[in-house]
Coordinates of N, CA, C and O in Angstrom, one line a residue:
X428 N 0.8 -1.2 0.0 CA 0.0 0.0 0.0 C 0.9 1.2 0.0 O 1.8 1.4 0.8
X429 N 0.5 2.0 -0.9 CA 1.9 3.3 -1.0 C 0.8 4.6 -1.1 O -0.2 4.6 -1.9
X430 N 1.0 5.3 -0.3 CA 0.9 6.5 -0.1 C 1.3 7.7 -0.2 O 2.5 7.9 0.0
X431 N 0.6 8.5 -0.5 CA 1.0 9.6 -1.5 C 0.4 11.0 -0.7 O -0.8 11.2 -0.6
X432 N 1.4 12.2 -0.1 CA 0.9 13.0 0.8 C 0.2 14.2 -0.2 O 0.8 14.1 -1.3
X433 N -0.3 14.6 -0.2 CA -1.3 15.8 -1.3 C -0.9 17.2 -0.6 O -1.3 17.4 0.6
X434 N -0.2 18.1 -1.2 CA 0.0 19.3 -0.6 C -1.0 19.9 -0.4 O -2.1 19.5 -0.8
X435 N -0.9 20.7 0.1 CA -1.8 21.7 1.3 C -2.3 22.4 0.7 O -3.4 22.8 1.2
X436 N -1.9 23.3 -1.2 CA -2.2 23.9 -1.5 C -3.6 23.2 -2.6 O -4.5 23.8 -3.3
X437 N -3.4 21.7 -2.2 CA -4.2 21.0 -3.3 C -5.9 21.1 -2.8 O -6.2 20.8 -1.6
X438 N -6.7 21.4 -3.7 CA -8.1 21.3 -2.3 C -8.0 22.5 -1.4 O -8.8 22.3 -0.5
X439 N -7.3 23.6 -1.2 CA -8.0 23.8 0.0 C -7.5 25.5 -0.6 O -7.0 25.7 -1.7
X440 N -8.1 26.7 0.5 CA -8.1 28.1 0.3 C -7.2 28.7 1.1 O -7.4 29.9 1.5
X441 N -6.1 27.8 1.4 CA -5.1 28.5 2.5 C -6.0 28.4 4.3 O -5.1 28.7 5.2
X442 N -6.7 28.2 4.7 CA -7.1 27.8 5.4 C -6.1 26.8 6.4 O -5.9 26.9 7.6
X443 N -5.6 25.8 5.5 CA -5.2 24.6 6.2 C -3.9 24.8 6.8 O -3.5 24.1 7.6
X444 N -3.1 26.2 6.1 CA -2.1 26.7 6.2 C -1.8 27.6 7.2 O -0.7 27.9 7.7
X445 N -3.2 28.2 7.7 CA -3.6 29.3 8.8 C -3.8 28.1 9.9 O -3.1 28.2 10.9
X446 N -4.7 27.3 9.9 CA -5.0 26.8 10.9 C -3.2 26.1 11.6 O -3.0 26.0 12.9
X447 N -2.4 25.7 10.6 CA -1.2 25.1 11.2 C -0.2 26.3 11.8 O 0.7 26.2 12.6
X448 N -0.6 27.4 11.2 CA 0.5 28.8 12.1 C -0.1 28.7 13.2 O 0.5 28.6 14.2
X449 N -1.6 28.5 13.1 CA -2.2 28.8 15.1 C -1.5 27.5 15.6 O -1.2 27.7 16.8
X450 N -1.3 26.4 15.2 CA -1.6 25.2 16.4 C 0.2 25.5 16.3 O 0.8 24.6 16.9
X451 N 1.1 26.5 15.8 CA 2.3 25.8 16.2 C 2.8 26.8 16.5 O 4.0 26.9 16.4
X452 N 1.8 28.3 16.9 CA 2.1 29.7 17.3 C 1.4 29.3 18.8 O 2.2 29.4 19.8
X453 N 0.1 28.9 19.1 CA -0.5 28.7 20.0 C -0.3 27.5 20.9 O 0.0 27.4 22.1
X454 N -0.5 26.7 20.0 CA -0.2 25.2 21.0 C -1.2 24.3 20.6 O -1.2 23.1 20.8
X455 N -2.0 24.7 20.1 CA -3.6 24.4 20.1 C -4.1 24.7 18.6 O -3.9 25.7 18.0
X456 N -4.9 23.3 18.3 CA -5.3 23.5 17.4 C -6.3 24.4 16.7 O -7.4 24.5 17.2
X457 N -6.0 25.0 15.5 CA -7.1 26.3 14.8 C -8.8 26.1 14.7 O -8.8 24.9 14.6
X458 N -9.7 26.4 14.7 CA -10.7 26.3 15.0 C -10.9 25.7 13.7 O -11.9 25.0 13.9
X459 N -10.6 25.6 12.5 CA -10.7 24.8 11.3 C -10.7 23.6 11.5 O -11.5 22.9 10.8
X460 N -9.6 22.7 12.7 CA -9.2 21.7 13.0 C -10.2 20.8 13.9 O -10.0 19.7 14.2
X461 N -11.1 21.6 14.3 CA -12.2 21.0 15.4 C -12.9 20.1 14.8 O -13.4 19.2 15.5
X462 N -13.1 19.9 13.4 CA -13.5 18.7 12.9 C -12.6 17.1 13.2 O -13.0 16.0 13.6
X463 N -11.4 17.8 12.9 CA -10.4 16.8 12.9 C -10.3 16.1 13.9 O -10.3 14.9 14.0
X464 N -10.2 17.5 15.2 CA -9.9 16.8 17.1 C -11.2 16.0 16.7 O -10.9 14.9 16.3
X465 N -12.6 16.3 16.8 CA -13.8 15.2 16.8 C -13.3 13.7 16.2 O -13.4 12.6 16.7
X466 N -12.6 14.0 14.7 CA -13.0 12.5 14.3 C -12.0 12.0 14.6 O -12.1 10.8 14.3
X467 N -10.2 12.4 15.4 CA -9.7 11.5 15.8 C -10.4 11.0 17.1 O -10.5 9.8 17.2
X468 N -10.7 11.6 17.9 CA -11.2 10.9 19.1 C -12.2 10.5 19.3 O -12.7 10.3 20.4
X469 N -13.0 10.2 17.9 CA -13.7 9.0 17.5 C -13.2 7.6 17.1 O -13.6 6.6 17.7
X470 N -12.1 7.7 16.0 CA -11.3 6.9 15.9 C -10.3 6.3 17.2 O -10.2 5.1 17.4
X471 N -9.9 6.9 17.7 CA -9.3 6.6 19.3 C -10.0 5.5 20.2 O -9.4 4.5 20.6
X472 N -11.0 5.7 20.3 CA -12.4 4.9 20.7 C -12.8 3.9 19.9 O -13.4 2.9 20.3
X473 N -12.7 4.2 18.6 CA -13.1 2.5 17.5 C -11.7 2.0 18.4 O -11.6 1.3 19.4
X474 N -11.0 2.4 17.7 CA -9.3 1.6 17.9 C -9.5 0.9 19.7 O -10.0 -0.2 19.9
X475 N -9.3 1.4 20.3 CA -9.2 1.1 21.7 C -10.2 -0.5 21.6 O -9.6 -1.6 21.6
X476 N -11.7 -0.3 21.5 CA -12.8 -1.4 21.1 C -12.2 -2.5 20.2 O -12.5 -3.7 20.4
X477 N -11.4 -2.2 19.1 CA -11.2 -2.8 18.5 C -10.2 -4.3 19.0 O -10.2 -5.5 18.7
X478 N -9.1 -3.0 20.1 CA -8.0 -3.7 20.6 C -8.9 -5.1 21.5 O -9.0 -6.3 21.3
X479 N -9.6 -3.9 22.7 CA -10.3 -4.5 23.4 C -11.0 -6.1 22.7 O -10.9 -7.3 23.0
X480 N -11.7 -5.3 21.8 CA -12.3 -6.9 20.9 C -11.4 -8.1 21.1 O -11.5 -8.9 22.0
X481 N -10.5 -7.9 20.0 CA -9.6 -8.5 19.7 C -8.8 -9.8 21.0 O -8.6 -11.0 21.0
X482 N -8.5 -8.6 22.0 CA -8.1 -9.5 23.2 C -9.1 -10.4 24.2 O -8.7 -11.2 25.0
X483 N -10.8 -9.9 24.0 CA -11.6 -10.8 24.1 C -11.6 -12.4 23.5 O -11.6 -13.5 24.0
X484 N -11.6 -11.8 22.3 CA -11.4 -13.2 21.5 C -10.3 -14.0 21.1 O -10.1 -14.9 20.2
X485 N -9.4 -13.3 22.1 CA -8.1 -14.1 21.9 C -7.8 -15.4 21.6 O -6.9 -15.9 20.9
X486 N -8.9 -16.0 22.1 CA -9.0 -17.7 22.0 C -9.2 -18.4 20.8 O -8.7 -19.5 20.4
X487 N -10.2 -17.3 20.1 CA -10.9 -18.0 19.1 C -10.2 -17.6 17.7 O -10.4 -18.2 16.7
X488 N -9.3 -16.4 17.8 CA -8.3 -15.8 16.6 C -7.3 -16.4 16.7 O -6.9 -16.8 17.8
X489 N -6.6 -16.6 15.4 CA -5.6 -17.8 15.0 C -4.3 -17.1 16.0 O -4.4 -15.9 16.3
X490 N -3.2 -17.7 16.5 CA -1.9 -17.1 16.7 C -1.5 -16.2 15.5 O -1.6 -16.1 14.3
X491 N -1.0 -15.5 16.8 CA -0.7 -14.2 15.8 C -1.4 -13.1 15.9 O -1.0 -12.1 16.5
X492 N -2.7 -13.2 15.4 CA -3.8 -12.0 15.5 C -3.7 -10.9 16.1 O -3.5 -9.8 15.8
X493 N -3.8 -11.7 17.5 CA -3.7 -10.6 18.3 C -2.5 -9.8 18.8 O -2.6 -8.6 19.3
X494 N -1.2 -10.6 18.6 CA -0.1 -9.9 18.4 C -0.1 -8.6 17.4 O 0.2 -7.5 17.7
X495 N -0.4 -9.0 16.1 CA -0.4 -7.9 15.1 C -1.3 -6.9 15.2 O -1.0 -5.8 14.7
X496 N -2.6 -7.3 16.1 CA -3.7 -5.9 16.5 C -3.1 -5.1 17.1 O -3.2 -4.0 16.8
X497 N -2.2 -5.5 18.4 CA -1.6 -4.5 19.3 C -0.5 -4.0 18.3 O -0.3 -2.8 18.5
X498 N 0.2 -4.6 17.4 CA 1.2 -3.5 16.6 C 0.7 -2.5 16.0 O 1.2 -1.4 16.1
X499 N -0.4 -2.8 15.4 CA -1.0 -1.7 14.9 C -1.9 -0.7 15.2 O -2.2 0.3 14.5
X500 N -2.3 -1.1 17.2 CA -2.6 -0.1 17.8 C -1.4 0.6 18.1 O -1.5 1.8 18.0
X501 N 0.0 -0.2 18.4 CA 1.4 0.8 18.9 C 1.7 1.8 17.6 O 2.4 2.7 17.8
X502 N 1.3 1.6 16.6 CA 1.7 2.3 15.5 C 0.5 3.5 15.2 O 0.9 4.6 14.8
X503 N -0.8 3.2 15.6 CA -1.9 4.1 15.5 C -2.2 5.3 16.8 O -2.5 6.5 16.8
X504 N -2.0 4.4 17.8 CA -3.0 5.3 19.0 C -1.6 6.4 19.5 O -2.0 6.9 20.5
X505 N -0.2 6.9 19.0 CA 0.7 7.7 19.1 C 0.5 8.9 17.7 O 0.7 10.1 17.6
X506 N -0.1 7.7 16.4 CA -0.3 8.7 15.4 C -2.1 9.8 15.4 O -2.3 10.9 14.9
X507 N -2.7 9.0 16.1 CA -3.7 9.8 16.4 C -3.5 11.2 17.4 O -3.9 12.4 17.5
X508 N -2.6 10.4 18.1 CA -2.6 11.5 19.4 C -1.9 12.9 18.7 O -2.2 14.1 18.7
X509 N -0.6 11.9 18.0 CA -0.1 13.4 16.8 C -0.8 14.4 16.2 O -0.7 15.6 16.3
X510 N -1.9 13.6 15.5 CA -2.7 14.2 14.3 C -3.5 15.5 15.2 O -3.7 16.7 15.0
X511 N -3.9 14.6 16.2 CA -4.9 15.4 17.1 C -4.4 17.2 17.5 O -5.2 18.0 18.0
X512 N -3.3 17.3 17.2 CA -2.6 18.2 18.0 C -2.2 19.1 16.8 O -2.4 20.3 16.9
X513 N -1.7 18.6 15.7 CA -0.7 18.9 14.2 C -2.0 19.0 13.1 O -2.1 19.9 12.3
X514 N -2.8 18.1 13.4 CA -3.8 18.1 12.0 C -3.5 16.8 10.7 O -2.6 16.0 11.0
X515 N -3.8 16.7 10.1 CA -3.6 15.7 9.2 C -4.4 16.4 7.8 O -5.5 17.1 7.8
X516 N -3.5 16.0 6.7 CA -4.2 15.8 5.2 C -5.5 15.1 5.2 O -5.7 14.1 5.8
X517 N -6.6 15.9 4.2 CA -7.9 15.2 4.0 C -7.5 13.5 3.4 O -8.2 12.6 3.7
X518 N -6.5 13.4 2.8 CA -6.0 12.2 2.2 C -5.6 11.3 3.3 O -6.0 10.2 3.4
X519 N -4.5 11.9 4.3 CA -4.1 10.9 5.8 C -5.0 10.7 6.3 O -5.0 9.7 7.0
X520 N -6.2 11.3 6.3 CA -7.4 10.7 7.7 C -8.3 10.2 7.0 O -9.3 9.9 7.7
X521 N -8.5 9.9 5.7 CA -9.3 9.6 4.9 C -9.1 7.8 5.0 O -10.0 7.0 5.2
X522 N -7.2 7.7 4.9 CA -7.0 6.3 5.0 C -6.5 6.1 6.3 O -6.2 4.9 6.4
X523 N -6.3 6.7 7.4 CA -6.4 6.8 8.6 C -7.7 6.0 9.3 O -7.6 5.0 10.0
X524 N -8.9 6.7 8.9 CA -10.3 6.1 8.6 C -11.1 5.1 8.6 O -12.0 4.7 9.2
X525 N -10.1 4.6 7.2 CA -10.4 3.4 6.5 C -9.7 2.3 7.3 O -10.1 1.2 7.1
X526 N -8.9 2.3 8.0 CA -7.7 1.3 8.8 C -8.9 1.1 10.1 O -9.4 0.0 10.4
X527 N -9.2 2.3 10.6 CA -9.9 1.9 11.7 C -11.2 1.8 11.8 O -11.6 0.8 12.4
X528 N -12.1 2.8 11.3 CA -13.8 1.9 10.8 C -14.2 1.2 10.2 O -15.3 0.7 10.4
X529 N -12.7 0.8 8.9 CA -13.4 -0.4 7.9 C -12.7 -1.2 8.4 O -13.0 -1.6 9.6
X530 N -11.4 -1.8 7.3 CA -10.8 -2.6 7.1 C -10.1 -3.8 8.4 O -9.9 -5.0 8.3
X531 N -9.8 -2.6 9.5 CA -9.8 -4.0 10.8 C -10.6 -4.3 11.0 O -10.7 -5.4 10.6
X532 N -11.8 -3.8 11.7 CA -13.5 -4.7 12.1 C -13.9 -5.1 11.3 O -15.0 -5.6 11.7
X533 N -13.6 -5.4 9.7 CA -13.7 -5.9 9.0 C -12.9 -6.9 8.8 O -13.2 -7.5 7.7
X534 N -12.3 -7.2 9.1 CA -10.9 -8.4 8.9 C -11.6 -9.1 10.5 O -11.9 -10.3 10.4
X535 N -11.7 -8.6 11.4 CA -11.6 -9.3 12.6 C -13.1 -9.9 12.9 O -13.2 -11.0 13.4
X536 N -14.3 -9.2 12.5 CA -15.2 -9.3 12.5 C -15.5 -10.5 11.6 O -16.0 -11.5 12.1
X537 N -15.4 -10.4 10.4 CA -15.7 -11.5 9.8 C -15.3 -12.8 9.7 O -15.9 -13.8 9.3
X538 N -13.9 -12.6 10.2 CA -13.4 -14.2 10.8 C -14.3 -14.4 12.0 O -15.1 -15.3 11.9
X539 N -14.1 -13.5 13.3 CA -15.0 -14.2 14.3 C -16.3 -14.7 14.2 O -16.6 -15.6 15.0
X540 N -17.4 -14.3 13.2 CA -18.4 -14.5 12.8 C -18.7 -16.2 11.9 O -19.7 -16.8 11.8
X541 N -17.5 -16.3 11.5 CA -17.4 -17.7 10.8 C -17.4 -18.9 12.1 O -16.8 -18.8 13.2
X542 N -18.2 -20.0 11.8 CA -18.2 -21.1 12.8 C -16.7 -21.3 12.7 O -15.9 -21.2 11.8
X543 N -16.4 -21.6 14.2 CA -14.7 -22.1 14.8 C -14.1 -23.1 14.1 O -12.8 -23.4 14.1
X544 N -15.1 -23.9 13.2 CA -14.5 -25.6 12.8 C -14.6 -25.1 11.8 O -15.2 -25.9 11.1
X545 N -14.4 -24.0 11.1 CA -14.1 -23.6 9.4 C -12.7 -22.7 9.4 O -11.9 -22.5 8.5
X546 N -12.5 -22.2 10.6 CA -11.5 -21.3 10.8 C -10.0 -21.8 9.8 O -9.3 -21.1 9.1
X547 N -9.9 -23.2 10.0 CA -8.7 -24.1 9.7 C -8.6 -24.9 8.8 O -7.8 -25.7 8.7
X548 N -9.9 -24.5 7.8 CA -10.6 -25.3 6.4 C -9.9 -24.8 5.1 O -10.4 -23.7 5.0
X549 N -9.3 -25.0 4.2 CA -9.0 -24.4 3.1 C -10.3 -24.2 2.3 O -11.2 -25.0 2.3
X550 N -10.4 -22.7 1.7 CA -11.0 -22.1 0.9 C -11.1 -22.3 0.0 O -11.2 -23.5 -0.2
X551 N -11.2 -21.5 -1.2 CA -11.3 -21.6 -2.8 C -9.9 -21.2 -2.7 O -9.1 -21.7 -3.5
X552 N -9.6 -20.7 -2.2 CA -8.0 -20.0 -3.1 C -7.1 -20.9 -2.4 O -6.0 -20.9 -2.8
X553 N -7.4 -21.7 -1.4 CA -6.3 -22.9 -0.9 C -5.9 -22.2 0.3 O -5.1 -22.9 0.9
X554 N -6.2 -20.9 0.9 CA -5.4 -20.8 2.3 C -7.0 -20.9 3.1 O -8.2 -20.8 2.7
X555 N -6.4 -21.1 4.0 CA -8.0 -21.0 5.5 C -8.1 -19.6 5.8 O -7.3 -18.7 5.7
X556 N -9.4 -19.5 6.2 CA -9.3 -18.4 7.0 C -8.9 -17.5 7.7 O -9.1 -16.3 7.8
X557 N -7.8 -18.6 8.7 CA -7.0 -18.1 9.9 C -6.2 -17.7 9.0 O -6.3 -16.5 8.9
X558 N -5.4 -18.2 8.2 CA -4.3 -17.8 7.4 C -4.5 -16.6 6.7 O -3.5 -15.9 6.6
X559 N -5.8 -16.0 6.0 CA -6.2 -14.8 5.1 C -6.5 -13.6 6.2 O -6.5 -12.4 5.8
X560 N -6.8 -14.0 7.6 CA -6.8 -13.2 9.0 C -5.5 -12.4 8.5 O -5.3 -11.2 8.0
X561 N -4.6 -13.8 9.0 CA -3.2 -12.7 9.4 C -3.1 -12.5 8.4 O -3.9 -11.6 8.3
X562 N -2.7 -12.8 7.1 CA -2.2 -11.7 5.6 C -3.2 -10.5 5.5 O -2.9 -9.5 4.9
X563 N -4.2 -10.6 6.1 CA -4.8 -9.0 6.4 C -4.1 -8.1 7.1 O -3.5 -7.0 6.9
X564 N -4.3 -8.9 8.2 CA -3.8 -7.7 9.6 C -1.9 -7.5 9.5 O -1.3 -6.7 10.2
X565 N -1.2 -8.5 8.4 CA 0.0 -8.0 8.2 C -0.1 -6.6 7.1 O 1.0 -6.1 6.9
X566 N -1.0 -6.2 6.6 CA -1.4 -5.7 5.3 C -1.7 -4.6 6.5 O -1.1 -3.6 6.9
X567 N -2.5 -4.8 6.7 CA -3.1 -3.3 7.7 C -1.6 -2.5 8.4 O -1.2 -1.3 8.2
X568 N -0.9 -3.7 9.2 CA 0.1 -3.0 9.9 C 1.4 -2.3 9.1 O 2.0 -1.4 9.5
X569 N 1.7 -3.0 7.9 CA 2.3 -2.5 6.9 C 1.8 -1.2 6.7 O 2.5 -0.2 6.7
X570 N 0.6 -1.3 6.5 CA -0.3 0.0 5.8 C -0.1 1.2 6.8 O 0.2 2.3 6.5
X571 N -0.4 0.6 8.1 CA -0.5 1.8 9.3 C 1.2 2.0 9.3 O 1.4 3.1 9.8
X572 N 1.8 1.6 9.2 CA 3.5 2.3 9.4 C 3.9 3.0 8.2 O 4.8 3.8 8.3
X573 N 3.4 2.7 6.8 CA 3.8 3.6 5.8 C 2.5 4.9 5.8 O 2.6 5.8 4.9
X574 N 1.8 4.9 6.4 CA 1.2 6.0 7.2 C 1.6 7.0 8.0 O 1.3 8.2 8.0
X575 N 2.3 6.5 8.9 CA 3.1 7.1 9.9 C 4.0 7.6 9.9 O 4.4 8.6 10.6
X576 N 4.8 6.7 8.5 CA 5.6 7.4 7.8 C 5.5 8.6 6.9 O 6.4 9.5 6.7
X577 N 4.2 8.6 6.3 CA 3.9 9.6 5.4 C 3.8 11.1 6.5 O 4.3 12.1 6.2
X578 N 3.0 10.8 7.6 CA 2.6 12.3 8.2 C 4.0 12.6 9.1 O 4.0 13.8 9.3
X579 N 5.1 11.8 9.7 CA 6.0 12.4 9.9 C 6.6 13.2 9.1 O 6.8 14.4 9.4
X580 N 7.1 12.3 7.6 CA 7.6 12.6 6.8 C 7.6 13.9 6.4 O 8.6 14.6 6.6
X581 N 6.4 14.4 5.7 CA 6.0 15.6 5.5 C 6.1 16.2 6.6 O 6.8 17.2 6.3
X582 N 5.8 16.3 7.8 CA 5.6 17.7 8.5 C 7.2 18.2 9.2 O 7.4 19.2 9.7
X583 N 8.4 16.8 8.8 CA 9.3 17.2 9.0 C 10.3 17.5 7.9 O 11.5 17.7 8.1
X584 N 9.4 17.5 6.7 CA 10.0 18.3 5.4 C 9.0 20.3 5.2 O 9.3 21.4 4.6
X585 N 8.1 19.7 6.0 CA 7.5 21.4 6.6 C 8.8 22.2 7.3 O 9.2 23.1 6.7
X586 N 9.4 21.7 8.5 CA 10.0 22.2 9.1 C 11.5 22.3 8.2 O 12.1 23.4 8.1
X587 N 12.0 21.3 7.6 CA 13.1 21.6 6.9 C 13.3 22.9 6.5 O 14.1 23.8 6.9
X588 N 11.7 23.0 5.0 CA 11.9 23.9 4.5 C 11.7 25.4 5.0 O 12.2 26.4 4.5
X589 N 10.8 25.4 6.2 CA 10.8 27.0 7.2 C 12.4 27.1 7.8 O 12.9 28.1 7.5
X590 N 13.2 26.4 8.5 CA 14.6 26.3 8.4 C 15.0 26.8 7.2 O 15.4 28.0 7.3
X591 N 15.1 26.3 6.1 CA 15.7 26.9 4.8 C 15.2 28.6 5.0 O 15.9 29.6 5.1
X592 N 14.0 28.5 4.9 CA 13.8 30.1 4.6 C 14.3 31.1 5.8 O 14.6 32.2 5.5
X593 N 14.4 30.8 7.1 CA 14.7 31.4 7.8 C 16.3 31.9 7.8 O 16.8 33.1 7.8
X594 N 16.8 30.2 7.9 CA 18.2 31.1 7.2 C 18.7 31.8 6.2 O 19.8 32.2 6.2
X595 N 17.6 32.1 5.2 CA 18.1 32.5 4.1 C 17.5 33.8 4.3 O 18.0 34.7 3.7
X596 N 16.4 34.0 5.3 CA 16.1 35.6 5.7 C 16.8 36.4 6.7 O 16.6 37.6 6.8
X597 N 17.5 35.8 7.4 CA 18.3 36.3 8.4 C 19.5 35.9 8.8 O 20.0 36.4 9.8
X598 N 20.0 35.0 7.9 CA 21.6 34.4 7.9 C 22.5 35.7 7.3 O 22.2 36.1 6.1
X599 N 23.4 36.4 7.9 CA 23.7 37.7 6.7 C 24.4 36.9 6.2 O 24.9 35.9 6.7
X600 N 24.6 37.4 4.6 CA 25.5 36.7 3.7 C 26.8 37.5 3.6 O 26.8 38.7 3.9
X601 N 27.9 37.0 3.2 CA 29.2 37.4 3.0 C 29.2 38.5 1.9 O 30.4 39.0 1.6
X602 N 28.3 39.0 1.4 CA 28.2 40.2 0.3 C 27.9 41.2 1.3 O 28.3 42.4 1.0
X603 N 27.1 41.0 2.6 CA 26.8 42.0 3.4 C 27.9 42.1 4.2 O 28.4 41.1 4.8
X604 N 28.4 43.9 4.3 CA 29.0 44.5 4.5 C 29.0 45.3 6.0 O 29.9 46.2 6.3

């Protein structure tokens, strides 16, 4: 899964660019971003349930499972807390989103929902269930770390380049006399 960050200028009226002077003049996120604080700490709360789920059913999900749920909470519930504070691209929380309303309660959900004595049955494509479990939830946690990597990424090529400009606005140069 490869991810692709969408500049700031794409979609939006400069807004997204004001709201990030407040949260990193202030501390606190711009009043633009109140959508955002809401839908991470909605997501915060799927995720947590999801965990929770997960270690309920510990019995009944193949080894592994639940190993890989908690990596992907250690990789999510630090990137939420970020976002919450920094903001995220319509594109990062879009598939931010999708990791935690769809695609895990959907991976976890529909294995547990299957009778226990099919769990270990080959399918049409020749793997079992349990086995298409984990190739999910390795897929998710791949996905949630090249994620993680994306909104670091970017907001520490934000800062690079205000570094660049600053030295170049107040570094005197050797022509100045």
């Amino acid at each position: 899964m490869i991810f692709r960050r969408r500049s700031e200028s794409a979609g939006s009226t400069g807004s997204a660019a004001d709201g990030d002077s407040a949260a990193v003049a202030g501390g606190a996120p711009g009043a633009g971003d109140d959508e955002v604080v809401h839908q991470v700490r909605r997501l915060q709360r799927e995720l947590a349930e999801l965990v929770a789920g997960a270690n309920a059913n510990g019995g009944r999900l193949p080894p592994g499972a639940v190993p890989t749920v908690r990596d992907i909470d250690d990789v999510l519930r630090p990137l939420l807390r970020y976002i919450e504070i920094q903001s995220a691209s319509e594109e990062e929380m879009r598939y931010l989103t999708a990791i935690v309303h769809e695609y895990l309660p959907q991976a976890l959900g529909d294995f547990v929902a299957l009778p226990a004595h099919y769990a270990d049955r080959p399918g049409v494509t020749g793997t079992t269930p349990a086995d298409d479990l984990i190739r999910q939830l390795q897929l998710l946690d791949e996905g949630a770390n090249e994620l993680q990597d994306l909104v670091y990424t970017g907001d520490a090529a934000k800062l690079a380049i205000q570094a660049r400009f600053l030295d170049a606005k107040f570094r005197r140069s050797d022509l100045d006399s």
